[in-house]
Amino acid sequence: MPRKPDPEMAYLTVHDGLYRVSMGVPKELRSQLGSRLVKSTGTKSKGQAKIARDRIVPEFKKKIEDAWKARGGKRGSLLAEALETRKLLETASDDLADFMIKGALERSDEILDEGATWVDEPTPDGVFPVRRPTPEAVKAVTEFRRVLAGDTPIAFHHQAFVDGLKIKPRSKLDEPRALSILLDWLEANDIEPFIENINKRNAIRFLDWLDADTNLSWASKAKYFGRIKFYWSWLARREYAKENPFADLNLDKPETERADDERPYTDAEVQKLLMGSPMEGDRMRDVMMIAALTGARLDAVIDLKVGGLFDGYFTFKAQKKERDVRDVPVHPDLDEIVARRIAGKAPEDDLFPEWPGPPSTSVKPRSSYFSKRYTKYTSDIGVRDEEVGRRRSKINFHSWRRWFITKLERARVREPLIAAIVGHKRPGMTLGLYSGGPEFLEAQEAIALVKLPPLDGSPVVEERSLMPRRRS
């Protein structure tokens, strides 16, 4: 018989040693809010976490309630009723329309009656009872009448918009986050979440707030603002909105945050990472080694199958703008890892079964859990390069790829060959379109030129870089 959940621990989970509050989101709202609302309590104390939970849970419930409202209400709700009535009015005959409008007015009176108080007020004709409805009822009726008159909740068309996007499922996760940011701002500024309320003035106010008053990095601000702009472009094209007030608005990129500030690992950092003792042991170290000596991206490494190792080369799945799988010769220093990991396994078996992916219903990549553990490992041993206001460290797992490319360049390997090995677009029509690619043996010899720093603790002598931007 399954154990009953502890009511005292409702909504509380533990992540990386800290309690956090987690609440599931109704399926209909996941295009707006994602699958779960999660917020860390910032404490390891159960008692303190329960206090924080009692504050966070009402916030989450309010967020879900507002999301229903922005979508058009729950099935059977007042907003949903108003939208359904408006839809029927569009094709109703004059007599039916008059009947439906009369019914809507009666429905408004019913709402105003709920919880209302009656007071006797004198008039020239005598004393008569006057209804004093609650503020909540007045607000509900105002929204009801606005929807009947033609106003549309902002999220009403959002699911159709998301469904029609030709992008990867993981990228679609940015859509509910972006919409949630806008809805939160509207709520904070007491602006009803209707498409018709987003005029040029409010669009500029939202942009100014997003730029100045949020803790997001510039890249995240630009991404989310771009998704809102694209949604409104979609609405305007279908005449669900009169115009796109975000069309000519953009976030200015600060000069202090440059994408090319991210850098390769130094040899000393590589030595420290490979000689360290991650909690995961070889299952993390083997991934680092393959990334270091192939230049492959994390997801391509984690997703390797035993059958993707034949005749001395890895076959990595296509990533980014690659059109097909990519073969990369096995570096001699990886022979032991490869032999150990393929022993006794079938071709369809995972090379890294220790790193399972998220549930099948999730759109996150299989490498997402490794990525979190790797970030913790690099933080624990101090291999980070962080600046205030930056979204992430200047060095991260992608720095293995940068280190590998740097080593190939310093070994005097031709640029077109480097591009072919790491899956970058090769320059020009001649090599990029017509060539069948470099010779496998040449790539094998080039990769063997990449040398790891000593892994016995010997001092590392860093090679001097020509690029000034790499200086500390």
Short mmCIF file of C-alpha atoms in Angstrom, two decimals:
data_model
loop_
_atom_site.label_atom_id
_atom_site.label_comp_id
_atom_site.label_asym_id
_atom_site.label_seq_id
_atom_site.Cartn_x
_atom_site.Cartn_y
_atom_site.Cartn_z
CA MET A 1 0.00 0.00 0.00
CA PRO A 2 1.55 3.37 -1.01
CA ARG A 3 2.56 5.75 1.73
CA LYS A 4 0.36 8.76 2.27
CA PRO A 5 2.15 12.07 1.69
CA ASP A 6 3.08 14.05 4.78
CA PRO A 7 0.67 17.03 4.89
CA GLU A 8 3.29 19.06 6.77
CA MET A 9 5.61 18.74 3.76
CA ALA A 10 2.98 19.74 1.18
CA TYR A 11 4.55 21.66 -1.73
CA LEU A 12 8.06 21.28 -0.23
CA THR A 13 10.92 19.43 -1.95
CA VAL A 14 14.68 19.39 -1.43
CA HIS A 15 17.05 20.45 -4.20
CA ASP A 16 20.84 20.65 -3.73
CA GLY A 17 20.33 20.60 0.03
CA LEU A 18 17.86 23.52 0.13
CA TYR A 19 14.10 23.37 0.49
CA ARG A 20 12.03 24.76 -2.35
CA VAL A 21 8.32 25.24 -2.99
CA SER A 22 6.95 23.41 -6.02
CA MET A 23 3.40 23.51 -7.36
CA GLY A 24 1.99 21.78 -10.45
CA VAL A 25 0.35 23.90 -13.13
CA PRO A 26 -2.97 22.86 -14.74
CA LYS A 27 -2.45 21.41 -18.21
CA GLU A 28 -4.40 24.20 -19.89
CA LEU A 29 -2.04 26.85 -18.45
CA ARG A 30 1.30 25.25 -19.27
CA SER A 31 1.71 27.30 -22.43
CA GLN A 32 1.69 30.35 -20.14
CA LEU A 33 3.43 29.19 -16.96
CA GLY A 34 5.34 25.99 -17.76
CA SER A 35 4.66 22.65 -16.10
CA ARG A 36 5.54 23.70 -12.53
CA LEU A 37 5.99 26.82 -10.44
CA VAL A 38 9.18 26.50 -8.40
CA LYS A 39 10.85 28.86 -5.93
CA SER A 40 13.69 28.23 -3.51
CA THR A 41 13.17 29.03 0.16
CA GLY A 42 16.92 29.56 0.51
CA THR A 43 17.12 27.47 3.69
CA LYS A 44 18.02 23.98 4.85
CA SER A 45 15.80 24.32 7.91
CA LYS A 46 12.44 22.54 7.69
CA GLY A 47 10.84 25.03 10.07
CA GLN A 48 12.04 28.08 8.14
CA ALA A 49 11.03 26.41 4.87
CA LYS A 50 7.46 25.90 6.14
CA ILE A 51 7.24 29.58 7.06
CA ALA A 52 8.45 30.56 3.59
CA ARG A 53 6.04 28.07 2.00
CA ASP A 54 3.05 29.71 3.71
CA ARG A 55 4.04 32.96 1.98
CA ILE A 56 4.95 31.49 -1.44
CA VAL A 57 1.95 29.15 -1.94
CA PRO A 58 -0.62 32.01 -2.01
CA GLU A 59 1.64 33.81 -4.52
CA PHE A 60 1.63 30.72 -6.74
CA LYS A 61 -2.14 30.32 -6.46
CA LYS A 62 -2.63 33.98 -7.38
CA LYS A 63 -0.33 33.49 -10.39
CA ILE A 64 -2.41 30.52 -11.55
CA GLU A 65 -5.65 32.44 -11.00
CA ASP A 66 -4.29 35.38 -13.06
CA ALA A 67 -3.19 32.98 -15.80
CA TRP A 68 -6.72 31.58 -16.04
CA LYS A 69 -8.02 35.11 -16.32
CA ALA A 70 -5.52 36.06 -19.05
CA ARG A 71 -6.48 32.94 -20.98
CA GLY A 72 -10.19 33.60 -20.82
CA GLY A 73 -11.12 31.83 -17.60
CA LYS A 74 -11.62 28.23 -16.53
CA ARG A 75 -14.20 26.14 -18.32
CA GLY A 76 -17.54 27.30 -16.93
CA SER A 77 -16.06 30.49 -15.47
CA LEU A 78 -17.49 33.96 -16.01
CA LEU A 79 -14.85 34.98 -18.56
CA ALA A 80 -15.26 31.74 -20.47
CA GLU A 81 -19.01 32.34 -20.46
CA ALA A 82 -18.49 35.86 -21.83
CA LEU A 83 -16.22 34.63 -24.62
CA GLU A 84 -18.66 31.89 -25.60
CA THR A 85 -21.55 34.37 -25.63
CA ARG A 86 -19.54 36.80 -27.79
CA LYS A 87 -18.71 34.03 -30.23
CA LEU A 88 -22.38 33.11 -30.58
CA LEU A 89 -23.36 36.78 -31.02
CA GLU A 90 -21.16 37.02 -34.13
CA THR A 91 -23.50 34.74 -36.10
CA ALA A 92 -26.79 35.26 -34.23
CA SER A 93 -29.88 36.74 -35.84
CA ASP A 94 -31.10 40.12 -34.54
CA ASP A 95 -33.83 38.52 -32.41
CA LEU A 96 -31.45 35.94 -30.94
CA ALA A 97 -28.82 38.63 -30.32
CA ASP A 98 -31.37 40.77 -28.41
CA PHE A 99 -32.32 37.73 -26.32
CA MET A 100 -28.67 36.90 -25.57
CA ILE A 101 -27.80 40.49 -24.62
CA LYS A 102 -30.77 40.56 -22.27
CA GLY A 103 -29.53 37.32 -20.71
CA ALA A 104 -26.04 38.80 -20.32
CA LEU A 105 -27.44 41.82 -18.51
CA GLU A 106 -29.39 39.54 -16.19
CA ARG A 107 -26.20 37.57 -15.56
CA SER A 108 -24.41 40.79 -14.66
CA ASP A 109 -27.12 41.59 -12.12
CA GLU A 110 -26.77 38.12 -10.59
CA ILE A 111 -23.02 38.69 -10.11
CA LEU A 112 -23.57 42.12 -8.55
CA ASP A 113 -26.12 40.60 -6.18
CA GLU A 114 -23.61 38.03 -4.84
CA GLY A 115 -22.36 39.30 -1.48
CA ALA A 116 -23.97 42.71 -1.97
CA THR A 117 -25.45 44.71 0.88
CA TRP A 118 -28.64 46.76 0.64
CA VAL A 119 -29.08 50.14 2.26
CA ASP A 120 -32.14 52.38 2.41
CA GLU A 121 -31.55 55.74 0.70
CA PRO A 122 -34.04 58.63 0.61
CA THR A 123 -35.20 59.98 -2.75
CA PRO A 124 -37.83 62.60 -3.68
CA ASP A 125 -40.25 59.73 -4.19
CA GLY A 126 -39.53 58.08 -0.86
CA VAL A 127 -36.98 55.70 0.71
CA PHE A 128 -35.79 52.83 -1.47
CA PRO A 129 -33.24 50.03 -0.97
CA VAL A 130 -30.01 50.52 -2.96
CA ARG A 131 -27.59 47.71 -3.78
CA ARG A 132 -23.97 48.10 -2.71
CA PRO A 133 -22.03 45.36 -4.55
CA THR A 134 -18.62 44.19 -3.43
CA PRO A 135 -15.51 45.59 -5.22
CA GLU A 136 -14.74 42.06 -6.49
CA ALA A 137 -18.21 41.79 -8.06
CA VAL A 138 -17.88 45.20 -9.72
CA LYS A 139 -14.51 44.21 -11.17
CA ALA A 140 -15.85 40.86 -12.42
CA VAL A 141 -18.84 42.47 -14.12
CA THR A 142 -16.63 45.15 -15.70
CA GLU A 143 -14.44 42.42 -17.21
CA PHE A 144 -17.51 40.42 -18.26
CA ARG A 145 -18.97 43.38 -20.13
CA ARG A 146 -15.62 44.28 -21.73
CA VAL A 147 -15.26 40.79 -23.15
CA LEU A 148 -18.85 40.86 -24.45
CA ALA A 149 -18.07 44.22 -26.09
CA GLY A 150 -15.09 42.80 -27.93
CA ASP A 151 -12.00 42.89 -25.68
CA THR A 152 -9.90 39.71 -25.65
CA PRO A 153 -7.76 38.23 -22.82
CA ILE A 154 -4.06 38.35 -23.77
CA ALA A 155 -3.47 34.62 -23.49
CA PHE A 156 -6.66 33.57 -25.27
CA HIS A 157 -4.82 32.89 -28.57
CA HIS A 158 -1.47 31.99 -27.04
CA GLN A 159 -1.77 28.21 -27.27
CA ALA A 160 -2.62 28.40 -30.96
CA PHE A 161 0.39 30.67 -31.46
CA VAL A 162 2.74 28.25 -29.66
CA ASP A 163 1.32 25.22 -31.49
CA GLY A 164 2.09 26.84 -34.83
CA LEU A 165 5.73 27.68 -34.08
CA LYS A 166 8.30 25.79 -36.17
CA ILE A 167 10.94 25.62 -33.46
CA LYS A 168 12.32 22.94 -31.17
CA PRO A 169 10.10 21.88 -28.22
CA ARG A 170 12.75 23.08 -25.76
CA SER A 171 12.74 26.55 -27.33
CA LYS A 172 8.96 26.70 -26.89
CA LEU A 173 9.53 26.82 -23.13
CA ASP A 174 10.56 30.46 -23.56
CA GLU A 175 7.03 31.38 -24.69
CA PRO A 176 5.22 30.83 -21.35
CA ARG A 177 8.09 32.48 -19.47
CA ALA A 178 7.89 35.57 -21.65
CA LEU A 179 4.10 35.80 -21.36
CA SER A 180 4.29 35.30 -17.59
CA ILE A 181 6.69 38.26 -17.27
CA LEU A 182 4.29 40.50 -19.18
CA LEU A 183 1.26 39.33 -17.17
CA ASP A 184 3.11 39.92 -13.88
CA TRP A 185 3.92 43.47 -14.97
CA LEU A 186 0.31 44.15 -15.96
CA GLU A 187 -0.90 42.85 -12.58
CA ALA A 188 1.62 45.00 -10.69
CA ASN A 189 0.50 48.10 -12.64
CA ASP A 190 -3.23 47.38 -12.30
CA ILE A 191 -3.70 47.00 -16.06
CA GLU A 192 -6.34 44.49 -17.11
CA PRO A 193 -4.77 41.69 -19.20
CA PHE A 194 -6.61 42.40 -22.43
CA ILE A 195 -4.98 42.64 -25.85
CA GLU A 196 -6.67 46.02 -26.36
CA ASN A 197 -4.84 47.50 -23.32
CA ILE A 198 -1.41 46.98 -24.88
CA ASN A 199 -0.95 50.26 -26.71
CA LYS A 200 2.31 52.01 -27.63
CA ARG A 201 2.54 53.78 -24.30
CA ASN A 202 2.17 50.61 -22.26
CA ALA A 203 4.55 48.73 -24.55
CA ILE A 204 7.24 51.36 -23.90
CA ARG A 205 6.54 51.29 -20.15
CA PHE A 206 6.91 47.51 -20.13
CA LEU A 207 10.19 47.70 -22.07
CA ASP A 208 11.60 50.35 -19.72
CA TRP A 209 10.66 48.24 -16.69
CA LEU A 210 12.12 45.08 -18.19
CA ASP A 211 15.38 46.89 -19.00
CA ALA A 212 15.84 48.74 -15.70
CA ASP A 213 13.98 46.92 -12.94
CA THR A 214 14.56 43.19 -13.44
CA ASN A 215 17.55 41.08 -12.43
CA LEU A 216 17.65 39.17 -15.71
CA SER A 217 20.73 39.28 -17.91
CA TRP A 218 20.56 41.34 -21.10
CA ALA A 219 20.41 38.15 -23.17
CA SER A 220 17.36 36.88 -21.22
CA LYS A 221 15.62 40.26 -21.37
CA ALA A 222 16.16 40.47 -25.12
CA LYS A 223 14.99 36.89 -25.61
CA TYR A 224 11.75 37.28 -23.64
CA PHE A 225 10.98 40.70 -25.11
CA GLY A 226 11.54 39.24 -28.57
CA ARG A 227 9.03 36.46 -27.89
CA ILE A 228 6.38 39.00 -26.77
CA LYS A 229 7.06 41.08 -29.89
CA PHE A 230 6.72 38.02 -32.11
CA TYR A 231 3.44 36.99 -30.43
CA TRP A 232 1.98 40.44 -31.06
CA SER A 233 3.15 40.30 -34.67
CA TRP A 234 1.24 37.02 -34.99
CA LEU A 235 -1.85 38.59 -33.38
CA ALA A 236 -1.70 41.60 -35.70
CA ARG A 237 -1.31 39.47 -38.85
CA ARG A 238 -4.49 37.60 -37.93
CA GLU A 239 -6.26 40.84 -36.96
CA TYR A 240 -6.66 39.72 -33.35
CA ALA A 241 -4.82 42.96 -32.49
CA LYS A 242 -5.09 46.26 -34.36
CA GLU A 243 -1.32 46.72 -34.44
CA ASN A 244 1.93 45.50 -32.97
CA PRO A 245 2.99 48.24 -30.50
CA PHE A 246 6.28 46.41 -29.84
CA ALA A 247 7.29 46.36 -33.53
CA ASP A 248 9.97 49.08 -33.52
CA LEU A 249 11.08 48.66 -29.88
CA ASN A 250 14.36 47.01 -28.91
CA LEU A 251 16.62 46.61 -25.89
CA ASP A 252 19.98 48.34 -26.26
CA LYS A 253 22.79 45.88 -25.67
CA PRO A 254 25.22 47.03 -22.95
CA GLU A 255 28.84 47.17 -24.05
CA THR A 256 29.97 45.37 -20.89
CA GLU A 257 28.33 42.07 -21.82
CA ARG A 258 29.78 40.50 -24.95
CA ALA A 259 29.13 36.99 -26.18
CA ASP A 260 32.78 36.60 -27.14
CA ASP A 261 33.82 37.14 -23.51
CA GLU A 262 33.20 33.44 -22.96
CA ARG A 263 36.53 31.70 -23.33
CA PRO A 264 38.30 28.34 -23.50
CA TYR A 265 39.61 26.67 -20.37
CA THR A 266 43.26 27.29 -19.58
CA ASP A 267 45.50 24.22 -19.30
CA ALA A 268 45.63 24.78 -15.53
CA GLU A 269 41.81 24.70 -15.38
CA VAL A 270 41.72 21.56 -17.53
CA GLN A 271 44.21 19.92 -15.18
CA LYS A 272 42.16 20.90 -12.13
CA LEU A 273 38.90 19.63 -13.66
CA LEU A 274 40.31 16.27 -14.74
CA MET A 275 42.29 15.69 -11.56
CA GLY A 276 39.41 16.69 -9.27
CA SER A 277 37.08 14.26 -7.55
CA PRO A 278 33.50 14.86 -8.69
CA MET A 279 30.87 12.97 -6.71
CA GLU A 280 29.94 11.21 -9.96
CA GLY A 281 33.50 9.90 -10.49
CA ASP A 282 34.25 8.39 -13.90
CA ARG A 283 30.76 8.97 -15.25
CA MET A 284 31.48 12.73 -15.21
CA ARG A 285 35.21 12.51 -15.94
CA ASP A 286 34.62 10.34 -19.04
CA VAL A 287 32.21 12.91 -20.46
CA MET A 288 34.75 15.68 -19.87
CA MET A 289 37.50 13.66 -21.55
CA ILE A 290 35.45 12.97 -24.68
CA ALA A 291 34.40 16.62 -24.92
CA ALA A 292 38.00 17.77 -24.46
CA LEU A 293 39.40 15.51 -27.19
CA THR A 294 36.60 15.72 -29.77
CA GLY A 295 35.23 19.23 -29.35
CA ALA A 296 31.70 17.78 -29.26
CA ARG A 297 28.85 19.59 -27.56
CA LEU A 298 27.50 18.21 -24.28
CA ASP A 299 24.21 16.83 -25.60
CA ALA A 300 25.96 15.02 -28.45
CA VAL A 301 28.33 13.31 -25.99
CA ILE A 302 25.62 12.28 -23.51
CA ASP A 303 23.46 10.86 -26.32
CA LEU A 304 26.20 8.61 -27.77
CA LYS A 305 25.23 5.01 -28.50
CA VAL A 306 27.63 2.06 -28.46
CA GLY A 307 26.80 1.60 -32.13
CA GLY A 308 28.12 5.11 -32.76
CA LEU A 309 31.68 3.84 -32.24
CA PHE A 310 33.08 2.00 -35.25
CA ASP A 311 36.53 1.66 -36.77
CA GLY A 312 38.13 4.29 -34.58
CA TYR A 313 35.63 7.14 -34.77
CA PHE A 314 32.66 8.60 -32.90
CA THR A 315 29.41 9.29 -34.73
CA PHE A 316 27.77 12.32 -33.11
CA LYS A 317 24.16 13.32 -33.77
CA ALA A 318 23.52 16.53 -35.70
CA GLN A 319 23.32 19.65 -33.56
CA LYS A 320 22.59 23.32 -34.14
CA LYS A 321 22.61 23.89 -37.92
CA GLU A 322 24.30 20.61 -38.84
CA ARG A 323 22.34 18.72 -41.49
CA ASP A 324 23.60 15.24 -40.69
CA VAL A 325 25.51 13.14 -38.16
CA ARG A 326 29.23 13.86 -37.83
CA ASP A 327 32.16 11.43 -37.57
CA VAL A 328 35.15 12.35 -35.41
CA PRO A 329 38.26 10.15 -35.04
CA VAL A 330 38.91 8.74 -31.56
CA HIS A 331 41.87 10.41 -29.87
CA PRO A 332 44.48 7.88 -28.59
CA ASP A 333 43.94 9.10 -25.02
CA LEU A 334 40.30 7.97 -25.25
CA ASP A 335 41.03 4.36 -26.21
CA GLU A 336 40.76 3.07 -22.61
CA ILE A 337 37.46 4.88 -21.99
CA VAL A 338 35.95 3.60 -25.23
CA ALA A 339 37.05 -0.01 -24.61
CA ARG A 340 35.68 0.06 -21.07
CA ARG A 341 32.33 1.56 -22.04
CA ILE A 342 31.53 -0.66 -25.04
CA ALA A 343 32.56 -3.95 -23.41
CA GLY A 344 29.64 -6.42 -23.35
CA LYS A 345 27.10 -3.92 -24.70
CA ALA A 346 24.82 -4.04 -27.72
CA PRO A 347 24.99 -1.38 -30.47
CA GLU A 348 21.70 0.17 -29.38
CA ASP A 349 22.88 0.58 -25.75
CA ASP A 350 23.73 4.00 -24.34
CA LEU A 351 27.41 4.79 -23.92
CA PHE A 352 26.44 6.78 -20.81
CA PRO A 353 23.53 4.93 -19.18
CA GLU A 354 24.47 6.61 -15.87
CA TRP A 355 23.07 9.89 -17.22
CA PRO A 356 19.39 9.15 -17.94
CA GLY A 357 17.23 11.82 -19.47
CA PRO A 358 14.18 13.56 -17.98
CA PRO A 359 10.72 11.95 -18.23
CA SER A 360 9.47 11.30 -21.74
CA THR A 361 6.89 14.07 -21.30
CA SER A 362 9.66 16.65 -20.77
CA VAL A 363 11.13 18.71 -23.61
CA LYS A 364 14.42 19.20 -21.78
CA PRO A 365 17.49 17.59 -23.37
CA ARG A 366 18.92 14.44 -21.89
CA SER A 367 22.01 16.38 -20.80
CA SER A 368 20.06 18.74 -18.50
CA TYR A 369 20.79 16.80 -15.29
CA PHE A 370 24.48 16.41 -16.14
CA SER A 371 24.65 20.15 -16.80
CA LYS A 372 23.36 20.94 -13.31
CA ARG A 373 25.77 18.51 -11.67
CA TYR A 374 28.66 19.85 -13.72
CA THR A 375 27.89 23.44 -12.69
CA LYS A 376 27.93 22.35 -9.03
CA TYR A 377 31.24 20.49 -9.53
CA THR A 378 32.95 23.48 -11.14
CA SER A 379 31.65 25.72 -8.35
CA ASP A 380 32.88 23.32 -5.66
CA ILE A 381 36.44 23.27 -7.04
CA GLY A 382 36.50 26.94 -8.02
CA VAL A 383 36.79 26.62 -11.80
CA ARG A 384 34.52 29.54 -12.60
CA ASP A 385 34.92 33.01 -14.14
CA GLU A 386 31.91 35.05 -13.11
CA GLU A 387 31.05 38.73 -13.23
CA VAL A 388 28.21 40.62 -11.57
CA GLY A 389 25.28 40.98 -13.97
CA ARG A 390 26.37 38.16 -16.29
CA ARG A 391 23.94 35.33 -16.94
CA ARG A 392 26.58 32.63 -16.56
CA SER A 393 30.28 32.03 -16.01
CA LYS A 394 32.66 32.96 -18.85
CA ILE A 395 33.85 29.37 -18.65
CA ASN A 396 31.36 26.52 -18.78
CA PHE A 397 31.02 23.10 -20.41
CA HIS A 398 31.21 24.69 -23.86
CA SER A 399 34.74 25.81 -22.91
CA TRP A 400 35.92 22.24 -23.61
CA ARG A 401 34.95 22.81 -27.23
CA ARG A 402 36.74 26.16 -27.26
CA TRP A 403 39.86 24.59 -25.69
CA PHE A 404 39.90 21.79 -28.29
CA ILE A 405 39.61 24.25 -31.20
CA THR A 406 42.35 26.44 -29.68
CA LYS A 407 44.68 23.44 -29.41
CA LEU A 408 44.05 22.48 -33.04
CA GLU A 409 44.83 26.02 -34.20
CA ARG A 410 48.04 26.14 -32.19
CA ALA A 411 49.04 22.79 -33.68
CA ARG A 412 48.92 24.53 -37.13
CA VAL A 413 45.88 22.55 -38.31
CA ARG A 414 44.18 24.09 -41.37
CA GLU A 415 41.02 26.08 -40.59
CA PRO A 416 38.80 24.16 -43.09
CA LEU A 417 39.86 20.90 -41.42
CA ILE A 418 39.12 22.29 -37.95
CA ALA A 419 35.66 23.38 -39.16
CA ALA A 420 34.98 19.91 -40.58
CA ILE A 421 36.05 18.18 -37.35
CA VAL A 422 33.90 20.33 -35.02
CA GLY A 423 30.91 20.66 -37.37
CA HIS A 424 31.18 24.36 -38.26
CA LYS A 425 30.19 25.63 -41.69
CA ARG A 426 33.19 25.54 -43.96
CA PRO A 427 34.09 28.75 -45.81
CA GLY A 428 32.93 29.42 -49.37
CA MET A 429 30.88 27.49 -51.89
CA THR A 430 33.83 25.35 -53.01
CA LEU A 431 34.46 23.69 -49.65
CA GLY A 432 31.07 24.29 -48.04
CA LEU A 433 28.95 22.91 -50.88
CA TYR A 434 30.96 20.95 -53.43
CA SER A 435 33.73 19.22 -51.47
CA GLY A 436 33.25 15.70 -50.11
CA GLY A 437 35.24 16.68 -47.04
CA PRO A 438 38.82 16.15 -45.85
CA GLU A 439 40.45 12.76 -45.59
CA PHE A 440 39.73 10.74 -42.46
CA LEU A 441 43.44 10.01 -41.91
CA GLU A 442 44.30 13.70 -41.98
CA ALA A 443 41.62 14.42 -39.34
CA GLN A 444 42.91 11.51 -37.23
CA GLU A 445 46.47 12.86 -37.35
CA ALA A 446 45.27 16.39 -36.52
CA ILE A 447 43.27 15.28 -33.47
CA ALA A 448 46.26 13.32 -32.16
CA LEU A 449 48.18 16.66 -32.01
CA VAL A 450 45.90 17.84 -29.19
CA LYS A 451 47.70 17.18 -25.90
CA LEU A 452 46.19 17.24 -22.42
CA PRO A 453 48.14 18.99 -19.67
CA PRO A 454 49.97 16.68 -17.22
CA LEU A 455 47.45 14.91 -14.98
CA ASP A 456 49.97 14.02 -12.27
CA GLY A 457 49.99 17.43 -10.62
CA SER A 458 53.08 18.69 -12.45
CA PRO A 459 53.23 22.47 -12.96
CA VAL A 460 51.43 23.75 -16.04
CA VAL A 461 53.10 26.30 -18.31
CA GLU A 462 50.44 28.23 -20.18
CA GLU A 463 51.00 29.11 -23.81
CA ARG A 464 50.80 32.82 -24.46
CA SER A 465 47.73 33.89 -26.46
CA LEU A 466 47.87 36.44 -29.24
CA MET A 467 44.30 37.61 -28.54
CA PRO A 468 44.18 40.54 -26.05
CA ARG A 469 40.61 39.75 -25.08
CA ARG A 470 41.82 36.53 -23.44
CA ARG A 471 44.00 38.36 -20.97
CA SER A 472 42.88 38.52 -17.35
#
